[in-house]
Amino acid sequence: MKRLFFRSPLRPSCAGLRAHSAAILTLLFFVMVITSLPAFAGLGEDATSISADQTRLRGTLRTTKSEGYTVHEIDSASGTAVREYVSASGKVFAIAWQGPWPPNMRQVLATYFDQYKQALPATQHAGRRPVLIQQPGLVVQAGGHMRSFAGRAYIPAMLPQGISAEAIR
Amino acid sequence: MRRANTTRANMIHGNAIALVMSCATLLFGLGCGGSGGSSSQHTTITTTGSNVQPITVNAGPDGNYTNGAFTSVTVCVPGSSTCQTIDDVLVDTGSSGLRILSSVLTIALPQQKASDGNSIVECLPFVSGYTWGPVQSADVKISGESASSVPVQVLSDTDFPVPSACSDQGTSQDTLSALGANGLLGVGNFVQDCGGACVSTGADNPELYYECPSSGCVVTAESLASQVVNPVALFAADNNGVILELPAVSSPAASLTGSMVFGIGTQSNNGLNGASVYTTDDFGNFTTTYNNQSYNQSFLDSGSNGLYFLTSGATGIAVCPDAPFFYCPPSTQNLSATNEGTNGTSGAVSFSVANADDLFNDNPNAFVFVNLAGPNSLAGFDWGLPFFYGRNVYTAIGGKSTPGGTGPYWAY
């Protein structure tokens, strides 16, 4: 199953047969585009398709190389920037985001999403607050408010030597 | 001998400077209207007026909420006398729009429809999850204020199936146990929850609004007038913002009462009264400087239940062993930061960070804690409800004029 990193492109609503045909064509177009692209890499996955995602998202891609890792940043049309931290072996060991709305968290966290979701409900001392999940295999920190969100997620054991968690942003 | 005398003189001199500085800090702290509630000489609570609504900080309707300010909101079928007063709605300056749990709503509000007749439903991302449910229309009445035909969100995961793109945001906030409140009253800096981006039919649409034919919900563009809206902005009068007025807190308490005052400078009871205006950027943020580092995504938010800032790695303050979302220093830390608006206004804020485990263990029946704090993402300071204790905090709505200038801004 191919993953969409950001939510799918806006589908036009349709009224009437003519609009309906147009919608089917549009849908076909998106299906073709989506299936012809490799998946975006989420946390812990292989980074394989970053430039293709950038094309589909009509965003800009910036790549910064540091010793031991590479940062790929995609700025989406909706204003949210996502940075993928990729190790020398090609694995995404951290992801950070910032923008008016959060990215699709299942796609950011990939196979770690269920672990994240299970860790979320903190029934003790209830209240609305930033997310802080600190487990041996997964750290997620996320905060902000309506129209301004930021966060990061990383796998502690996969952090390359020389990069501190504080540097992921 | 001579050298010893000189040293002693320097020490005395140094102590004198320290004493003067302590006094200055103390005076400055008082002048700023309170340091996390330890001093609040300038706070007055307005209790009467047609624009004044009581608010209470307590455990909330689920009995376990910490640092939550609750109030009552009356919703009516538009143009009718069919009304329901919803208690225990959380007052949230960090969002805009009224959201009510479907499970507490006993009257049937009219559903908002798209031009093709399909129901409009919203997915609103929050930090840890989402609210999902239909957009319906209500006359909203709070204190003596009212607004007609306000688009509100009714929170329900069952009226319309939750699309995967929505559930992918985390956990549903659509139940009493998840929300800890019967609803959210978003009285923040924005008129609409989404704004112009959701009007767009292009790729820049953040995909919050859906229309839901029987075949399944699909994203749709939503006009500004149809979006879920800060009800204050639609009041006939006193519609340019709100003031939250809460007394100072010196020790953990079971509850705290204060007022939400509608309008800024529109009545005799809601003037700025010398409060400093801190304007925000387009995203509702200003800058907080701490330890010589500036964080430009900082904000005030009555809907956050603590003072959340930086990370344990950045502050050197340990998190609690059993609750890593709170700080647990060995002893209470007295700290200071400086807030600066985009207009250049700046002022120091003193605040305290207590050991959260000790707070909860020593005060099992308390739900008001002025020095409850925890880590945030790196983005900056999230000044939650404890910041509001001992202060009158003004939240001006974007684009609305006030005696302190045009919103969006905070003043305190």
XYZ file of C-alpha atoms in Angstrom:
581
model
C 0.000 0.000 0.000
C 1.408 3.325 -1.005
C 1.501 6.012 1.608
C 0.566 9.630 1.238
C 2.726 11.656 3.528
C 0.410 14.635 3.684
C -3.292 14.201 3.364
C -4.572 13.510 -0.126
C -5.131 16.381 -2.561
C -8.454 18.156 -2.240
C -11.125 16.372 -4.181
C -13.674 18.693 -5.761
C -17.288 18.118 -4.827
C -19.491 17.484 -7.824
C -23.060 18.295 -8.734
C -24.484 17.079 -12.006
C -23.282 14.618 -14.607
C -20.703 16.879 -16.234
C -19.031 17.656 -12.934
C -19.288 14.000 -12.047
C -17.335 12.957 -15.146
C -14.753 15.588 -14.387
C -14.465 14.265 -10.865
C -13.926 10.716 -12.134
C -11.210 11.948 -14.476
C -9.634 13.888 -11.636
C -9.790 10.872 -9.404
C -8.214 8.706 -12.100
C -5.464 11.262 -12.483
C -4.696 11.185 -8.792
C -4.793 7.403 -8.681
C -2.301 7.261 -11.562
C -0.016 9.796 -9.983
C -0.181 8.211 -6.583
C 0.422 4.662 -7.747
C 3.307 5.701 -9.957
C 5.192 7.209 -7.028
C 7.172 5.330 -4.444
C 6.173 5.747 -0.822
C 7.355 8.470 1.461
C 9.553 7.121 4.197
C 8.248 7.371 7.738
C 10.120 6.953 11.003
C 12.349 3.876 10.974
C 11.870 3.228 7.267
C 14.253 3.410 4.325
C 14.525 6.835 2.722
C 13.963 6.096 -0.933
C 11.588 8.534 -2.515
C 12.071 11.984 -1.203
C 12.383 13.867 -4.477
C 9.342 12.102 -5.910
C 7.291 13.158 -2.918
C 8.484 16.669 -3.307
C 7.202 16.708 -6.889
C 3.825 15.337 -5.945
C 3.423 17.749 -3.033
C 4.432 20.683 -5.199
C 6.652 21.621 -2.304
C 10.265 22.631 -2.179
C 12.961 20.232 -1.100
C 16.147 21.234 0.645
C 18.839 18.768 1.521
C 21.514 19.434 4.124
C 24.345 16.999 4.693
C 26.001 16.724 8.069
C 28.540 14.273 9.337
C 26.790 10.957 9.775
C 23.363 11.999 8.548
C 21.377 13.977 5.978
C 18.367 16.221 6.515
C 15.685 16.422 3.829
C 13.152 19.188 4.303
C 9.914 19.328 2.346
C 7.799 22.448 2.591
C 4.254 21.530 1.628
C 1.756 23.793 -0.091
C -0.318 24.012 3.080
C 2.620 25.610 4.877
C 3.809 22.714 7.002
C 7.507 21.867 6.823
C 8.644 18.301 7.529
C 12.285 17.389 8.060
C 13.492 13.832 7.677
C 16.749 12.867 9.356
C 18.365 10.043 7.411
C 21.315 8.021 8.643
C 24.305 7.025 6.521
C 22.685 3.638 6.038
C 19.571 5.285 4.584
C 17.200 4.868 7.534
C 14.948 7.645 8.800
C 15.881 7.931 12.466
C 14.042 11.177 13.245
C 11.349 13.451 11.845
C 10.521 17.017 12.856
C 7.632 19.189 11.714
C 6.384 22.734 11.977
C 3.480 24.625 10.455
C -0.116 25.799 10.790
C -1.409 22.204 11.003
C 0.296 18.952 11.971
C 1.274 16.445 9.250
C -0.486 13.091 9.029
C 0.918 11.440 12.147
C 0.387 7.869 10.958
C 2.526 8.586 7.927
C 5.177 10.400 9.966
C 5.403 7.619 12.551
C 4.769 4.722 10.136
C 5.074 1.453 12.062
C 5.479 3.405 15.304
C 2.019 4.977 15.044
C 0.222 2.311 17.080
C 2.834 2.528 19.827
C 2.377 6.306 19.804
C -1.395 6.086 20.003
C -1.288 3.613 22.877
C 1.043 5.897 24.811
C -1.149 8.972 24.274
C -4.001 8.604 26.750
C -2.667 9.645 30.120
C -5.653 9.178 32.342
C -3.898 10.453 35.453
C -4.024 14.209 36.041
C -6.100 14.827 32.941
C -5.813 18.023 31.017
C -4.877 19.439 27.673
C -1.143 19.758 27.254
C 1.723 19.074 24.859
C 2.537 15.481 23.945
C 5.573 13.968 25.566
C 6.198 10.290 25.052
C 9.494 8.999 26.300
C 9.889 5.284 25.849
C 13.083 3.301 25.336
C 12.217 2.739 21.670
C 10.375 5.948 20.805
C 10.407 9.613 21.784
C 7.698 11.996 20.571
C 7.441 15.631 21.582
C 4.690 17.752 20.066
C 3.104 21.044 20.975
C 1.440 24.182 19.729
C -2.104 25.352 19.181
C -4.646 25.947 16.436
C -2.757 27.308 13.383
C 0.711 26.672 14.870
C 2.034 23.176 15.537
C 5.533 21.784 15.964
C 7.059 18.528 17.070
C 9.615 15.821 16.609
C 9.863 12.067 16.844
C 12.949 9.909 16.988
C 14.226 6.457 17.759
C 16.886 6.854 20.468
C 18.851 3.746 19.525
C 19.160 4.916 15.910
C 20.585 8.382 16.658
C 24.007 8.571 14.961
C 26.939 9.347 17.179
C 27.473 13.054 17.512
C 23.883 14.225 17.075
C 22.004 15.201 20.194
C 18.252 14.872 20.425
C 18.078 18.645 20.933
C 19.408 19.155 17.408
C 16.335 17.533 15.846
C 13.973 20.353 15.103
C 45.761 42.980 56.173
C 45.087 45.670 53.705
C 44.168 43.078 51.128
C 41.803 41.376 53.595
C 40.061 44.670 54.269
C 39.629 45.294 50.583
C 38.165 41.843 50.105
C 35.772 42.376 52.978
C 34.733 45.741 51.585
C 34.062 44.135 48.202
C 32.006 41.447 49.828
C 29.886 44.010 51.658
C 29.530 45.976 48.465
C 28.568 42.814 46.630
C 25.966 41.921 49.205
C 24.503 45.399 48.963
C 24.212 45.071 45.201
C 22.589 41.674 45.582
C 20.136 43.117 48.102
C 19.254 46.031 45.843
C 18.834 43.668 42.911
C 16.588 41.369 44.925
C 14.428 44.337 45.875
C 14.330 45.491 42.281
C 13.340 42.022 41.150
C 10.660 41.891 43.815
C 9.306 45.306 42.913
C 9.440 44.525 39.225
C 7.639 41.264 39.851
C 4.873 43.105 41.671
C 4.674 45.722 38.978
C 4.214 43.044 36.342
C 1.047 41.899 38.014
C 2.158 38.741 39.678
C 4.677 36.009 39.366
C 2.721 32.864 38.836
C 0.248 34.014 41.420
C 2.660 34.727 44.229
C 1.756 38.392 44.012
C -1.338 39.799 42.430
C -1.925 43.232 43.840
C -3.160 44.566 40.508
C -5.748 41.898 39.860
C -9.352 42.841 40.305
C -12.148 40.477 39.447
C -15.158 41.978 37.694
C -18.152 40.085 38.981
C -21.147 41.989 37.690
C -22.334 43.176 34.307
C -24.251 41.854 31.345
C -20.900 41.017 29.735
C -19.535 39.011 32.680
C -19.642 35.224 32.874
C -18.424 33.291 35.934
C -15.665 30.746 35.347
C -14.482 28.065 37.753
C -11.253 26.116 37.882
C -12.033 22.681 39.271
C -11.883 18.969 38.490
C -14.410 19.316 35.682
C -17.253 16.980 34.716
C -15.061 13.868 34.669
C -13.650 14.693 38.107
C -9.958 14.560 37.265
C -9.046 17.708 35.315
C -6.069 19.690 36.565
C -5.941 23.449 35.926
C -9.010 23.661 33.700
C -11.297 26.731 33.617
C -14.922 25.805 33.047
C -18.067 27.778 32.288
C -21.630 27.370 31.029
C -22.862 28.064 27.518
C -26.469 28.132 26.316
C -27.190 26.915 22.794
C -30.557 27.233 21.071
C -32.084 26.052 17.831
C -31.674 29.281 15.810
C -34.557 31.680 16.194
C -36.371 29.492 18.703
C -36.763 29.105 22.441
C -35.592 25.505 22.247
C -32.406 25.866 24.274
C -30.002 23.890 26.419
C -27.442 25.179 28.877
C -24.269 23.123 28.733
C -22.197 23.228 31.935
C -18.537 22.398 32.335
C -17.354 23.700 28.990
C -13.597 24.369 28.965
C -12.601 27.991 28.303
C -9.826 27.818 25.706
C -7.983 30.910 24.485
C -5.772 28.602 22.398
C -8.505 27.762 19.886
C -11.494 29.374 18.229
C -14.999 27.960 18.024
C -17.588 26.248 20.188
C -17.424 22.424 20.247
C -19.919 20.352 22.220
C -19.907 16.630 22.942
C -22.778 14.982 21.108
C -23.300 12.834 24.203
C -24.359 15.831 26.320
C -26.442 17.601 23.673
C -30.161 16.913 24.137
C -31.606 19.343 21.582
C -31.374 18.797 17.819
C -29.478 21.594 16.125
C -29.855 22.086 12.363
C -27.104 20.488 10.287
C -25.009 22.642 7.967
C -25.299 21.408 4.386
C -23.172 21.875 1.306
C -24.848 23.275 -1.821
C -25.417 19.716 -3.040
C -27.261 18.855 0.167
C -24.527 16.800 1.804
C -23.752 17.308 5.487
C -20.652 19.310 6.419
C -18.430 17.593 8.988
C -15.126 18.761 10.435
C -11.863 17.119 11.477
C -9.936 19.495 13.694
C -6.389 18.467 14.633
C -5.213 19.193 18.164
C -1.784 18.455 19.558
C -2.561 14.913 20.670
C -5.431 14.016 18.398
C -8.531 15.378 16.763
C -12.144 16.337 17.185
C -14.528 14.971 14.558
C -18.191 15.696 14.046
C -20.866 17.593 12.157
C -21.014 21.361 11.833
C -24.369 22.555 13.110
C -25.960 25.919 13.701
C -26.918 27.409 17.074
C -27.820 30.671 18.701
C -25.177 30.995 21.410
C -25.873 32.829 24.679
C -23.344 33.513 27.405
C -24.030 35.986 30.216
C -26.061 38.781 28.600
C -24.360 38.301 25.223
C -25.781 36.416 22.289
C -24.878 35.497 18.730
C -27.248 34.128 16.106
C -26.791 31.098 13.862
C -23.256 30.306 14.926
C -21.566 27.344 13.188
C -20.500 24.985 16.000
C -18.948 21.525 15.942
C -20.826 18.626 17.563
C -18.255 16.042 18.581
C -19.167 12.488 17.634
C -17.330 9.537 16.111
C -20.563 7.754 15.240
C -22.845 10.223 13.433
C -20.469 10.073 10.476
C -17.648 7.530 10.121
C -14.248 9.039 10.933
C -12.119 9.204 7.762
C -8.711 7.573 8.079
C -6.983 10.880 7.324
C -8.622 12.194 10.509
C -8.005 9.212 12.789
C -4.404 9.275 11.541
C -3.922 12.388 13.716
C -3.940 10.409 16.946
C -6.686 9.823 19.470
C -10.284 11.009 19.297
C -11.203 13.797 21.709
C -14.909 13.193 21.212
C -15.796 11.550 24.527
C -16.079 12.912 28.053
C -13.183 10.803 29.263
C -10.919 11.971 26.427
C -11.909 15.634 26.514
C -12.360 15.970 30.289
C -15.018 18.580 29.515
C -18.511 18.735 28.010
C -17.166 20.959 25.280
C -14.594 23.543 24.312
C -15.343 27.250 24.162
C -12.591 28.544 21.868
C -12.269 32.279 22.509
C -8.822 32.735 20.965
C -7.202 35.286 18.699
C -8.805 34.073 15.481
C -12.334 34.598 14.180
C -12.563 31.214 12.413
C -10.822 28.000 13.390
C -9.177 27.532 9.997
C -9.429 30.778 8.042
C -8.574 31.460 4.421
C -6.663 28.226 3.855
C -9.837 26.135 4.150
C -11.603 28.322 1.566
C -9.022 27.308 -1.016
C -9.706 24.587 -3.566
C -5.991 24.116 -4.141
C -3.219 22.039 -2.620
C -2.771 24.602 0.144
C -6.108 23.573 1.702
C -5.267 21.826 5.013
C -8.307 19.523 4.610
C -10.259 20.153 7.794
C -13.771 20.298 6.335
C -15.557 17.386 4.721
C -18.870 16.787 3.058
C -20.399 13.444 3.729
C -22.644 11.732 1.170
C -23.664 8.177 2.003
C -20.749 6.903 -0.078
C -18.279 8.407 2.413
C -16.824 11.706 3.516
C -14.628 13.720 1.136
C -12.668 16.901 1.755
C -14.374 20.092 0.701
C -13.636 23.803 0.641
C -15.494 25.796 3.310
C -16.320 29.494 3.112
C -15.225 31.756 5.966
C -18.845 32.437 6.932
C -19.563 28.697 7.196
C -16.505 27.767 9.257
C -16.711 27.059 12.988
C -16.288 30.478 14.542
C -15.287 32.115 17.817
C -18.778 32.987 19.083
C -17.508 36.184 20.700
C -16.735 37.583 17.247
C -20.433 37.225 16.358
C -21.833 38.847 19.497
C -23.933 41.899 18.716
C -21.745 43.915 21.099
C -18.540 43.392 23.104
C -17.234 41.306 20.203
C -13.561 42.293 19.964
C -12.151 39.926 22.570
C -12.330 38.552 26.106
C -10.665 39.082 29.454
C -10.042 36.161 31.783
C -9.826 37.301 35.381
C -8.670 34.805 37.976
C -7.388 35.450 41.495
C -3.882 34.624 42.623
C -3.124 31.182 43.962
C -0.726 30.766 46.853
C -1.165 27.058 47.504
C -2.872 24.090 45.837
C -6.659 24.411 45.975
C -9.725 22.377 45.093
C -11.263 25.191 43.077
C -10.934 28.808 42.073
C -13.566 31.202 40.771
C -13.164 34.151 38.468
C -14.745 35.870 35.506
C -14.725 35.919 31.755
C -15.493 39.462 30.620
C -16.575 40.071 27.022
C -15.297 43.021 25.030
C -12.174 45.143 25.404
C -12.792 48.831 26.081
C -16.442 48.567 25.104
C -17.915 48.987 28.601
C -16.952 50.611 31.873
C -15.847 47.218 33.226
C -13.526 46.031 30.458
C -10.961 48.762 29.859
C -7.305 47.889 29.407
C -6.630 49.483 32.769
C -2.917 49.864 32.151
C -2.339 46.348 30.823
C 0.545 46.041 28.356
C -0.376 44.993 24.821
C 1.674 42.155 23.266
C 0.724 41.698 19.628
C 1.040 38.262 18.020
C 2.193 37.156 14.604
C -0.173 35.708 11.997
C 0.005 32.295 13.661
C -0.907 33.525 17.149
C 2.584 33.475 18.640
C 4.965 35.901 20.307
C 8.519 35.530 21.597
C 9.637 34.316 24.986
C 13.291 34.676 25.939
C 14.725 32.348 28.564
C 18.387 31.939 29.470
C 19.323 34.281 26.594
C 17.592 32.085 24.028
C 14.567 33.442 22.164
C 11.643 31.213 21.260
C 9.345 32.828 18.713
C 6.566 30.244 18.813
C 5.463 31.005 22.352
C 1.879 31.686 23.353
C -0.666 32.167 26.113
C -3.305 29.429 26.283
C -5.922 29.021 28.999
C -6.609 25.589 27.505
C -3.171 24.246 28.417
C -3.148 22.972 31.954
C 0.383 23.899 33.007
C 3.417 25.989 32.186
C 5.061 24.017 29.395
C 8.474 25.071 28.196
C 11.515 23.689 26.424
C 12.730 20.214 27.288
C 14.436 18.540 30.177
C 17.644 18.551 28.156
C 17.443 22.312 27.631
C 16.314 23.313 31.123
C 18.276 20.774 33.143
C 15.101 20.117 35.132
C 14.266 16.444 35.545
C 10.906 15.116 34.412
C 8.812 13.030 36.791
C 9.687 9.346 36.788
C 6.075 8.226 36.411
C 4.764 11.203 34.385
C 7.410 12.511 31.954
C 5.026 15.248 30.801
C 5.641 17.127 34.088
C 8.801 18.493 35.645
C 9.965 17.089 38.978
C 12.850 19.220 40.293
C 14.259 18.183 43.685
C 13.131 21.543 45.056
C 10.895 24.294 43.682
C 12.672 26.358 41.026
C 12.009 30.095 40.831
C 12.603 31.188 37.239
C 12.187 34.197 35.008
C 11.564 34.727 31.316
C 10.753 37.717 29.125
C 7.787 37.924 26.800
C 7.952 40.176 23.760
C 5.120 41.015 21.376
C 5.637 41.599 17.667
C 5.031 45.280 18.529
C 8.210 45.297 20.625
C 6.487 45.446 24.013
C 8.397 43.294 26.440
C 8.122 42.394 30.084
C 9.574 39.926 32.539
C 7.558 37.039 33.922
C 8.536 35.258 37.106
C 7.272 31.733 37.524
C 7.878 28.691 39.679
C 8.289 25.035 38.870
C 7.420 22.658 41.695
C 7.879 18.910 41.878
C 4.670 17.680 40.232
C 4.763 14.279 41.934
C 4.935 15.978 45.319
C 2.145 18.382 44.357
C -0.194 15.535 43.457
C 0.812 13.214 46.302
C 0.591 15.916 48.961
C -2.663 17.414 47.645
C -4.860 14.583 46.383
C -7.991 16.741 46.400
C -6.504 19.791 44.723
C -6.991 20.669 41.057
C -5.517 24.192 41.038
C -1.715 24.310 40.925
C 0.090 27.529 40.074
C 3.523 25.934 39.785
C 2.679 22.862 37.701
C 5.037 22.773 34.740
C 6.422 20.405 32.177
C 8.394 20.131 28.970
C 7.104 21.373 25.623
C 8.309 20.683 22.134
C 11.280 22.853 21.240
C 8.969 25.449 19.750
C 8.847 27.617 22.842
C 6.771 28.477 25.873
C 3.168 27.362 26.236
C 1.954 29.625 29.031
C -1.050 27.676 30.229
C -3.717 28.410 32.820
C -1.315 28.915 35.769
C -0.075 32.035 33.958
C -3.633 33.402 34.187
C -3.798 33.078 38.004
C -3.404 36.502 39.572
C -3.719 38.321 36.265
C -6.336 39.874 34.034
C -5.419 38.474 30.612
C -6.914 40.102 27.502
C -7.246 38.135 24.261
C -8.039 40.438 21.327
C -9.486 38.931 18.163
C -7.660 39.417 14.858
C -8.951 42.306 12.747
C -11.101 43.773 15.547
C -10.305 47.243 16.795
C -9.846 47.960 20.489
C -8.486 50.871 22.534
C -5.183 48.945 22.600
C -5.005 48.716 18.804
C -6.258 46.122 16.332
C -6.065 42.440 17.260
C -4.643 39.890 17.374
C -2.938 40.553 20.682
C -2.730 39.573 24.314
C -2.579 42.131 27.083
C -1.881 41.684 30.781
